[in-house]
């Protein structure tokens, strides 16, 4: 909502919303409070961006009993000519007024046209109108040209109040799952914002996943990375399992593309692309070595599939879809590993989770993620009474993990203590659970928290530190890293979180997911297990009086921590 005073003649209030219950519709409400007698002109303008091709504009009137529907429509081809994109709008006037104002259509140029009306408003009187719009492409519907008009007609005949009621009801249902912090209003506000963005960027039933910047802009081309499975997904899995299901369904529906990707590199099973889009093929730019070498993504997808089963206990889903992902990715690792003369298994020539380490051997996170992938595939096979290859167990038990001279876990075979881009070794403790010894976890934290630069590193790294210190019952350190994960990343006026400190890119949903995990699995002590969601020892910062985790998991359970 924005509000301004125009020339001391009128107060204009404009509210714009993406309707939660209608995936392709938006609603705009405009209210004019006259400070003197005025004549206002309201217009709905459709202007195609310059990047689009073959723009065509249409104005259509549909005369039905008791109503005249005026439709403003524009259609164009995407920059690559692959998609047809359509936008349609119409006015919504106060239903209590029996006569709508006269509408005039104007064509300005090939890229822009509009429909408008005029209205006299007396001093100290108010007037309101709305615009209902739809935007859809051939990626979503085989006939977007006509479907856009149908969606707008649907919205118009629903009426503004019914649209608003259903929109608010949908959001109220989402907010039944939330995190409440008593005693720290500043953190509460930021957590609300993070949960809001995770909810806003994803929708139940879409079978689509989310990119690092969600829907906030064109950052990372809207592609899907490990940012989804490792960072956003676990938070949504506990708060909104039905929304999280979209993310893993997205991967399942592209499993065949992942198998083809493995085949083309000489591997077995399924090798998921580092950057994924509509087709599920590799979308990473050629200059970035992550595309052919950041293989831990396949294990991240498999772990996400297993976690969905753990939280939902949906054995039917595990049998029909989860098992297929787990089996194919386990097979990938059998062909990806190498074996030395001592019987140890190695994964060589990878880009680490710490992406400043390129083409290294035995990256700690890659090896650990592969280990969990194999172990979860075995567990799934036993639950479903499926056969599995004994080599899976052998590889999982013999993958190599090395130590530094001081006993901390070595990031990769040739690591010598260099600065790191982001969390890698520390992820072995959470979320992977490969390292469980508290002394080892703290030793690794002490070592790697000193290897992360103050600027230039993505902020989910600090969220990992916060989660681990909270799980070690060190809430003061955890609180420090929680605040460090976002405080210097916020951009005004709406505290939009950037990827790095001082960054100005759009909303970094990856960080939001990591930070929400630090509250759920760190301070809240929640754990995803084969038996479902369990709670270990939580720990709160001294400043917080209480934290309540509301509506968690499929049973919408509440956890109160004091």
XYZ file of C-alpha atoms in Angstrom:
562
model
C 0.000 0.000 0.000
C 1.236 3.463 -0.895
C -0.373 6.763 0.065
C 0.341 10.313 -1.050
C -1.242 13.765 -1.253
C -1.592 15.224 -4.750
C -1.239 19.029 -4.972
C -3.301 19.505 -1.795
C -6.334 18.414 -3.832
C -6.676 14.753 -2.983
C -5.247 11.919 -0.917
C -4.520 8.869 -3.087
C -4.243 5.410 -1.544
C -3.216 2.467 -3.750
C -3.115 -1.148 -2.590
C -1.659 -3.808 -4.896
C -1.683 -7.511 -4.143
C -0.953 -10.851 -5.750
C -4.054 -12.836 -4.872
C -2.984 -15.829 -2.812
C -5.829 -18.095 -3.893
C -5.540 -17.224 -7.606
C -2.020 -17.988 -8.898
C -2.226 -15.797 -12.028
C -4.309 -12.852 -10.782
C -3.511 -9.532 -9.149
C -5.844 -6.943 -7.654
C -5.269 -3.213 -7.320
C -7.488 -0.995 -5.176
C -7.430 2.795 -5.602
C -9.115 5.201 -3.197
C -9.350 8.978 -3.756
C -10.226 11.250 -0.817
C -11.056 14.674 -2.282
C -9.761 17.699 -0.360
C -11.660 19.973 -2.765
C -14.013 19.523 -5.703
C -12.056 17.601 -8.348
C -12.363 15.683 -11.580
C -10.143 12.598 -11.591
C -9.157 10.332 -14.456
C -8.449 6.663 -13.803
C -6.599 4.542 -16.338
C -5.528 0.941 -16.693
C -2.378 0.853 -18.816
C -0.788 -2.161 -20.476
C 2.767 -1.596 -21.664
C 4.915 -4.437 -22.954
C 8.591 -4.403 -21.903
C 11.011 -3.612 -24.715
C 12.599 -7.063 -24.434
C 9.416 -8.771 -25.617
C 8.771 -9.404 -29.300
C 5.791 -9.244 -31.673
C 3.546 -7.278 -29.332
C -0.164 -7.325 -30.194
C -2.820 -5.281 -28.359
C -6.548 -5.941 -28.170
C -9.618 -4.353 -26.603
C -12.717 -6.489 -26.249
C -16.225 -5.917 -24.877
C -18.367 -8.838 -23.772
C -21.999 -7.852 -23.316
C -23.789 -10.208 -20.946
C -27.116 -9.820 -19.165
C -26.697 -7.357 -16.287
C -23.028 -6.664 -17.022
C -20.675 -5.336 -19.672
C -17.140 -6.709 -19.403
C -14.397 -4.602 -20.973
C -11.096 -6.397 -21.457
C -7.729 -4.805 -22.156
C -5.272 -7.410 -23.444
C -1.687 -7.537 -24.687
C 0.241 -10.547 -25.952
C 3.871 -10.921 -26.980
C 6.640 -13.428 -27.522
C 9.396 -13.897 -24.957
C 12.922 -12.679 -25.873
C 13.818 -16.203 -27.065
C 10.511 -16.604 -28.967
C 9.834 -19.778 -26.960
C 6.882 -18.522 -24.937
C 3.727 -16.571 -25.557
C 3.035 -14.127 -22.713
C -0.375 -12.560 -22.159
C -1.677 -9.890 -19.781
C -5.327 -8.849 -19.429
C -7.074 -6.313 -17.156
C -10.510 -4.915 -16.458
C -12.039 -2.438 -14.006
C -13.960 -3.394 -10.879
C -16.378 -0.701 -9.750
C -18.411 -0.448 -6.573
C -21.165 -3.044 -6.873
C -23.620 -0.732 -5.092
C -23.372 1.715 -8.004
C -25.811 0.616 -10.652
C -24.160 2.539 -13.469
C -20.478 2.215 -14.358
C -18.599 5.220 -15.792
C -18.019 5.501 -19.519
C -14.843 3.696 -20.591
C -12.614 5.018 -23.387
C -9.972 2.861 -25.085
C -6.798 4.518 -26.428
C -4.002 2.961 -28.493
C -0.755 4.888 -27.939
C 1.792 2.823 -29.811
C 2.586 -0.811 -30.630
C 3.763 -1.479 -27.080
C 1.148 0.387 -25.048
C -2.602 0.915 -24.871
C -5.048 1.775 -22.118
C -8.648 2.191 -21.085
C -9.727 5.101 -18.924
C -12.658 6.939 -17.375
C -13.346 10.250 -15.601
C -15.214 10.958 -12.383
C -16.231 14.108 -10.497
C -15.705 13.934 -6.739
C -17.028 16.497 -4.293
C -14.901 17.983 -1.527
C -14.584 15.691 1.532
C -16.059 12.783 -0.405
C -14.306 9.560 -1.368
C -14.336 7.403 -4.472
C -12.838 3.951 -4.990
C -12.309 1.605 -7.891
C -10.214 -1.489 -8.551
C -8.418 -3.274 -11.347
C -8.347 -7.046 -11.654
C -5.594 -8.442 -13.876
C -4.160 -11.748 -15.021
C -0.774 -12.627 -16.471
C -0.068 -16.078 -17.876
C 2.221 -17.686 -20.439
C 2.320 -20.777 -22.610
C 4.551 -22.344 -19.954
C 1.474 -22.496 -17.715
C -1.381 -23.032 -20.169
C -1.593 -24.224 -23.800
C -3.944 -21.346 -24.684
C -2.778 -18.323 -22.655
C -4.475 -15.836 -24.981
C -7.969 -16.936 -24.034
C -7.138 -18.182 -20.541
C -5.949 -14.728 -19.455
C -9.334 -13.290 -20.388
C -11.177 -16.116 -18.645
C -9.180 -15.480 -15.456
C -10.002 -11.774 -15.506
C -13.696 -12.441 -16.174
C -13.667 -14.914 -13.281
C -12.145 -12.287 -10.985
C -14.574 -9.566 -12.078
C -17.647 -11.706 -11.537
C -16.353 -12.968 -8.189
C -16.395 -9.339 -7.078
C -13.860 -7.414 -5.037
C -15.092 -8.386 -1.593
C -15.128 -12.111 -2.300
C -11.649 -11.859 -3.828
C -10.374 -10.058 -0.730
C -12.058 -12.488 1.644
C -10.542 -15.529 -0.034
C -7.132 -13.839 -0.301
C -7.113 -12.988 3.417
C -8.374 -16.443 4.348
C -5.521 -18.066 2.396
C -2.904 -15.922 4.116
C -4.475 -16.462 7.545
C -4.234 -20.209 6.976
C -0.540 -19.893 6.108
C 0.169 -17.827 9.217
C -1.152 -20.583 11.428
C 2.436 -21.859 11.069
C 4.859 -19.272 12.424
C 7.532 -18.478 15.012
C 6.753 -16.233 17.989
C 9.564 -14.651 20.010
C 8.777 -12.975 23.329
C 11.342 -10.378 24.361
C 13.033 -9.393 21.091
C 10.763 -7.360 18.808
C 13.555 -6.579 16.347
C 14.348 -10.237 15.663
C 10.627 -11.051 15.613
C 10.028 -8.501 12.856
C 12.843 -9.887 10.715
C 11.716 -13.489 11.237
C 8.179 -12.515 10.216
C 9.596 -10.947 7.053
C 11.658 -14.042 6.252
C 8.728 -16.412 6.722
C 6.523 -14.092 4.666
C 8.963 -14.138 1.748
C 9.335 -17.919 1.848
C 5.544 -18.207 1.767
C 5.156 -15.552 -0.924
C 7.721 -17.164 -3.230
C 6.097 -20.606 -3.123
C 2.604 -21.971 -3.606
C 0.989 -25.268 -2.713
C 0.043 -27.330 -5.765
C 2.383 -25.636 -8.222
C 4.918 -28.503 -8.501
C 7.542 -25.787 -8.914
C 10.614 -24.982 -6.863
C 12.200 -21.704 -5.763
C 15.373 -19.915 -6.780
C 17.810 -18.105 -4.461
C 16.035 -14.779 -5.070
C 12.569 -16.293 -5.199
C 10.194 -14.102 -7.189
C 11.892 -10.845 -6.180
C 13.885 -10.358 -9.383
C 16.003 -11.952 -12.069
C 18.898 -12.885 -9.776
C 20.510 -16.182 -10.841
C 18.016 -16.253 -13.752
C 15.377 -17.792 -11.499
C 17.204 -21.133 -11.578
C 16.997 -23.798 -8.871
C 20.193 -24.701 -6.936
C 21.053 -26.455 -3.657
C 19.696 -23.222 -2.146
C 16.315 -24.915 -2.338
C 17.019 -28.368 -0.925
C 19.535 -27.471 1.777
C 18.382 -24.020 2.879
C 14.795 -23.047 2.008
C 13.225 -26.505 1.867
C 13.900 -27.710 5.455
C 12.346 -24.553 6.912
C 9.262 -24.888 4.724
C 9.103 -28.645 5.339
C 8.497 -28.007 9.037
C 6.279 -24.945 8.597
C 4.346 -25.879 5.432
C 4.903 -29.506 4.337
C 2.398 -29.156 1.487
C 4.355 -26.246 0.033
C 7.675 -28.028 0.528
C 6.251 -30.986 -1.375
C 6.314 -28.840 -4.533
C 10.088 -28.545 -4.314
C 10.749 -32.271 -4.247
C 7.975 -32.951 -6.788
C 9.778 -30.487 -9.059
C 12.891 -32.691 -8.870
C 10.967 -35.946 -9.309
C 9.333 -34.616 -12.464
C 12.816 -33.946 -13.878
C 14.389 -37.219 -12.821
C 14.653 -38.467 -16.400
C 16.587 -35.330 -17.366
C 18.943 -35.998 -14.431
C 19.482 -39.560 -15.684
C 20.311 -38.253 -19.135
C 22.738 -35.779 -17.570
C 24.535 -38.642 -15.810
C 24.603 -40.676 -19.011
C 26.208 -37.838 -20.961
C 29.036 -37.614 -18.385
C 29.646 -41.354 -18.338
C 27.944 -42.009 -15.002
C 25.089 -44.234 -13.886
C 21.851 -43.242 -12.175
C 20.768 -39.614 -11.884
C 23.013 -36.554 -11.797
C 20.918 -33.467 -11.084
C 22.074 -30.210 -12.698
C 23.669 -27.514 -10.583
C 21.317 -24.940 -12.132
C 17.896 -26.254 -13.096
C 14.978 -24.560 -14.848
C 11.855 -25.733 -16.713
C 13.342 -28.715 -18.551
C 15.645 -30.003 -15.796
C 18.766 -29.938 -17.993
C 21.987 -28.181 -16.953
C 21.524 -24.401 -17.182
C 24.790 -23.240 -15.575
C 26.779 -20.797 -17.744
C 29.716 -22.535 -19.427
C 32.300 -20.325 -17.698
C 31.124 -21.544 -14.260
C 32.678 -24.883 -13.353
C 29.836 -25.651 -10.948
C 27.784 -27.044 -13.839
C 29.933 -30.061 -14.671
C 31.590 -30.471 -11.240
C 29.436 -29.412 -8.243
C 28.022 -32.867 -7.815
C 26.823 -32.634 -4.219
C 23.542 -31.265 -5.609
C 22.425 -34.831 -6.417
C 22.850 -35.851 -2.788
C 21.076 -32.683 -1.616
C 18.044 -33.673 -3.718
C 18.105 -37.214 -2.326
C 18.364 -35.994 1.264
C 15.391 -33.680 0.643
C 13.366 -36.643 -0.627
C 14.200 -38.671 2.469
C 13.377 -35.754 4.779
C 9.967 -35.359 3.140
C 9.184 -38.949 4.026
C 10.499 -38.494 7.569
C 8.319 -35.459 8.268
C 5.162 -36.716 6.551
C 5.602 -40.483 7.161
C 4.024 -40.895 3.717
C 5.107 -44.410 2.748
C 3.039 -44.316 -0.437
C 4.933 -41.247 -1.632
C 8.226 -42.875 -0.675
C 7.342 -45.966 -2.709
C 6.049 -44.125 -5.779
C 8.475 -41.194 -5.956
C 11.004 -40.886 -3.133
C 12.518 -44.310 -3.708
C 13.068 -43.568 -7.381
C 15.086 -40.451 -6.492
C 17.043 -42.191 -3.732
C 17.857 -45.264 -5.824
C 18.924 -43.298 -8.913
C 21.164 -40.921 -6.949
C 22.704 -43.781 -4.972
C 23.540 -45.446 -8.275
C 25.150 -42.200 -9.424
C 27.601 -42.294 -6.510
C 28.547 -45.924 -7.212
C 29.832 -44.815 -10.607
C 31.225 -41.487 -9.378
C 33.550 -42.734 -6.617
C 37.014 -44.187 -7.007
C 38.636 -46.892 -4.880
C 42.246 -46.962 -3.670
C 44.475 -49.944 -2.860
C 43.444 -49.829 0.835
C 39.758 -50.166 -0.047
C 38.949 -46.525 0.742
C 36.606 -44.652 -1.569
C 37.286 -41.146 -2.883
C 35.291 -38.573 -4.830
C 37.794 -36.636 -6.897
C 37.622 -33.534 -9.078
C 34.633 -31.662 -7.666
C 33.659 -28.084 -6.941
C 33.177 -28.008 -3.185
C 30.191 -26.569 -1.343
C 32.783 -23.866 -0.622
C 32.814 -22.769 -4.239
C 36.188 -21.062 -3.972
C 37.596 -24.608 -3.882
C 37.346 -25.793 -7.487
C 38.333 -29.199 -8.869
C 39.499 -30.600 -5.556
C 39.483 -34.156 -4.215
C 37.567 -35.539 -1.243
C 35.621 -32.414 -0.404
C 34.208 -32.941 3.075
C 30.657 -31.849 2.279
C 30.437 -33.718 -1.026
C 31.680 -36.941 0.562
C 29.404 -36.548 3.583
C 26.346 -35.740 1.465
C 27.042 -38.783 -0.733
C 27.379 -40.901 2.423
C 23.965 -39.761 3.689
C 22.446 -40.255 0.225
C 23.589 -43.885 0.238
C 22.529 -44.492 3.850
C 19.061 -43.029 3.291
C 18.620 -45.092 0.132
C 19.386 -48.210 2.164
C 16.901 -47.186 4.881
C 14.215 -46.537 2.265
C 14.879 -49.908 0.652
C 14.441 -51.678 3.999
C 11.191 -49.835 4.757
C 9.814 -50.671 1.305
C 11.333 -54.174 1.256
C 13.228 -53.327 -1.911
C 16.558 -54.871 -2.814
C 19.620 -52.668 -2.782
C 23.201 -53.163 -3.796
C 25.671 -54.061 -0.989
C 28.182 -51.677 -2.626
C 26.052 -48.767 -1.371
C 26.853 -49.717 2.212
C 30.502 -50.361 1.429
C 30.971 -46.945 -0.167
C 29.074 -45.148 2.620
C 31.365 -46.738 5.224
C 34.661 -46.151 3.406
C 34.454 -42.603 2.025
C 37.475 -40.581 3.098
C 37.406 -37.695 5.592
C 40.722 -36.087 6.528
C 41.858 -33.999 9.495
C 43.978 -30.851 9.819
C 47.067 -30.965 12.099
C 45.021 -29.414 14.930
C 42.354 -32.105 14.624
C 39.709 -30.053 12.845
C 38.042 -31.604 9.810
C 39.835 -30.882 6.549
C 37.696 -29.224 3.869
C 39.350 -31.148 1.032
C 42.484 -33.172 0.344
C 44.730 -30.176 -0.453
C 43.166 -27.639 1.935
C 45.743 -25.610 3.881
C 43.617 -23.192 5.878
C 42.598 -20.758 3.128
C 39.682 -18.330 3.442
C 36.408 -19.997 2.489
C 33.384 -18.617 0.641
C 30.703 -20.403 2.648
C 29.943 -23.182 5.092
C 31.226 -26.581 4.052
C 32.799 -28.671 6.823
C 30.380 -27.315 9.444
C 27.448 -28.720 7.467
C 28.676 -32.208 8.387
C 27.349 -31.592 11.914
C 24.097 -29.984 10.782
C 22.167 -30.828 8.714
C 24.022 -34.006 7.710
C 24.725 -35.415 11.169
C 27.874 -37.159 9.942
C 29.850 -35.519 12.777
C 28.079 -35.907 16.141
C 30.901 -35.557 18.679
C 30.389 -32.209 20.413
C 34.109 -31.582 20.874
C 34.702 -32.158 17.156
C 31.778 -29.897 16.211
C 33.134 -27.081 18.382
C 36.677 -27.594 17.097
C 35.426 -27.284 13.501
C 33.405 -24.199 14.413
C 36.397 -22.540 16.058
C 38.529 -23.219 12.999
C 36.125 -22.273 10.200
C 34.392 -19.271 11.784
C 37.818 -17.646 11.528
C 38.099 -18.548 7.830
C 34.964 -16.722 6.664
C 35.569 -13.109 5.521
C 33.388 -10.371 7.022
C 32.105 -9.395 3.574
C 31.585 -11.333 0.364
C 30.211 -14.533 1.842
C 26.557 -15.610 1.515
C 24.767 -15.190 4.805
C 23.407 -18.718 5.186
C 26.935 -19.520 6.391
C 26.489 -17.462 9.559
C 23.050 -19.064 9.993
C 24.768 -22.464 10.075
C 27.116 -21.242 12.810
C 24.097 -19.997 14.782
C 22.322 -23.349 14.452
C 25.345 -25.323 15.600
C 26.160 -23.118 18.601
C 22.524 -23.295 19.704
C 22.637 -27.093 19.460
C 25.837 -27.030 21.520
C 23.894 -25.149 24.241
C 25.882 -21.965 23.660
C 23.023 -19.492 23.006
C 25.137 -16.350 23.407
C 27.412 -17.322 20.527
C 24.414 -18.572 18.593
C 22.641 -15.233 19.016
C 25.732 -13.373 17.801
C 25.857 -15.414 14.589
C 22.090 -15.157 14.143
C 22.294 -11.369 14.100
C 25.454 -11.455 11.974
C 23.586 -13.531 9.371
C 21.292 -10.640 8.424
C 21.816 -7.343 10.279
C 24.385 -5.965 7.823
C 22.537 -7.387 4.818
C 19.296 -5.415 5.168
C 18.344 -2.836 2.563
C 15.835 -0.030 3.221
C 12.999 0.745 3.263
C 11.593 -2.761 3.800
C 14.647 -4.534 5.258
C 15.157 -6.598 2.123
C 17.910 -9.099 2.862
C 20.799 -9.228 0.413
C 23.049 -12.206 -0.240
C 26.118 -10.551 1.295
C 26.865 -7.757 3.751
C 26.412 -4.431 1.953
C 24.874 -6.176 -1.064
C 22.015 -4.615 -3.003
C 20.570 -7.600 -4.869
C 16.924 -8.612 -4.362
C 15.556 -10.716 -1.518
C 17.926 -13.596 -0.733
C 15.516 -16.370 0.179
C 18.396 -18.797 0.750
C 19.481 -16.834 3.807
C 15.906 -16.612 5.046
C 15.661 -20.404 4.908
C 18.952 -20.859 6.750
C 18.039 -18.357 9.457
C 14.593 -19.889 10.001
C 16.340 -23.261 10.381
C 18.540 -21.753 13.094
C 15.398 -21.013 15.107
C 13.615 -24.301 14.392
C 16.512 -26.757 14.561
C 18.938 -24.625 16.546
C 17.282 -22.654 19.350
C 14.136 -24.803 19.076
C 16.002 -28.107 19.174
C 13.847 -29.785 16.532
C 15.219 -32.746 14.606
C 13.990 -34.523 11.468
C 14.201 -38.266 12.178
C 12.871 -41.524 10.792
C 10.190 -41.335 13.511
C 9.145 -37.840 12.432
C 9.910 -34.502 14.086
C 11.478 -34.880 17.532
C 12.762 -32.251 19.957
C 16.139 -32.403 21.641
C 17.433 -29.901 24.190
C 16.487 -26.370 23.024
C 18.382 -23.279 24.179
C 17.312 -19.636 24.046
C 19.324 -16.415 24.182
C 19.068 -14.789 27.619
C 17.256 -11.817 26.055
C 14.353 -13.995 24.925
C 11.664 -14.759 27.492
C 10.009 -17.402 25.369
C 9.872 -18.776 21.839
C 6.846 -20.620 20.489
C 7.019 -22.672 17.318
C 3.442 -22.681 16.076
C 1.856 -25.156 13.665
C 4.861 -27.375 12.988
C 4.804 -30.439 10.738
C 1.877 -32.364 9.301
C 0.108 -32.415 12.690
C 0.533 -28.629 13.203
C 2.073 -29.150 16.628
C 3.134 -26.283 18.924
C 6.425 -26.175 20.816
C 6.865 -23.671 23.656
C 10.446 -23.025 24.750
C 11.265 -20.916 27.822
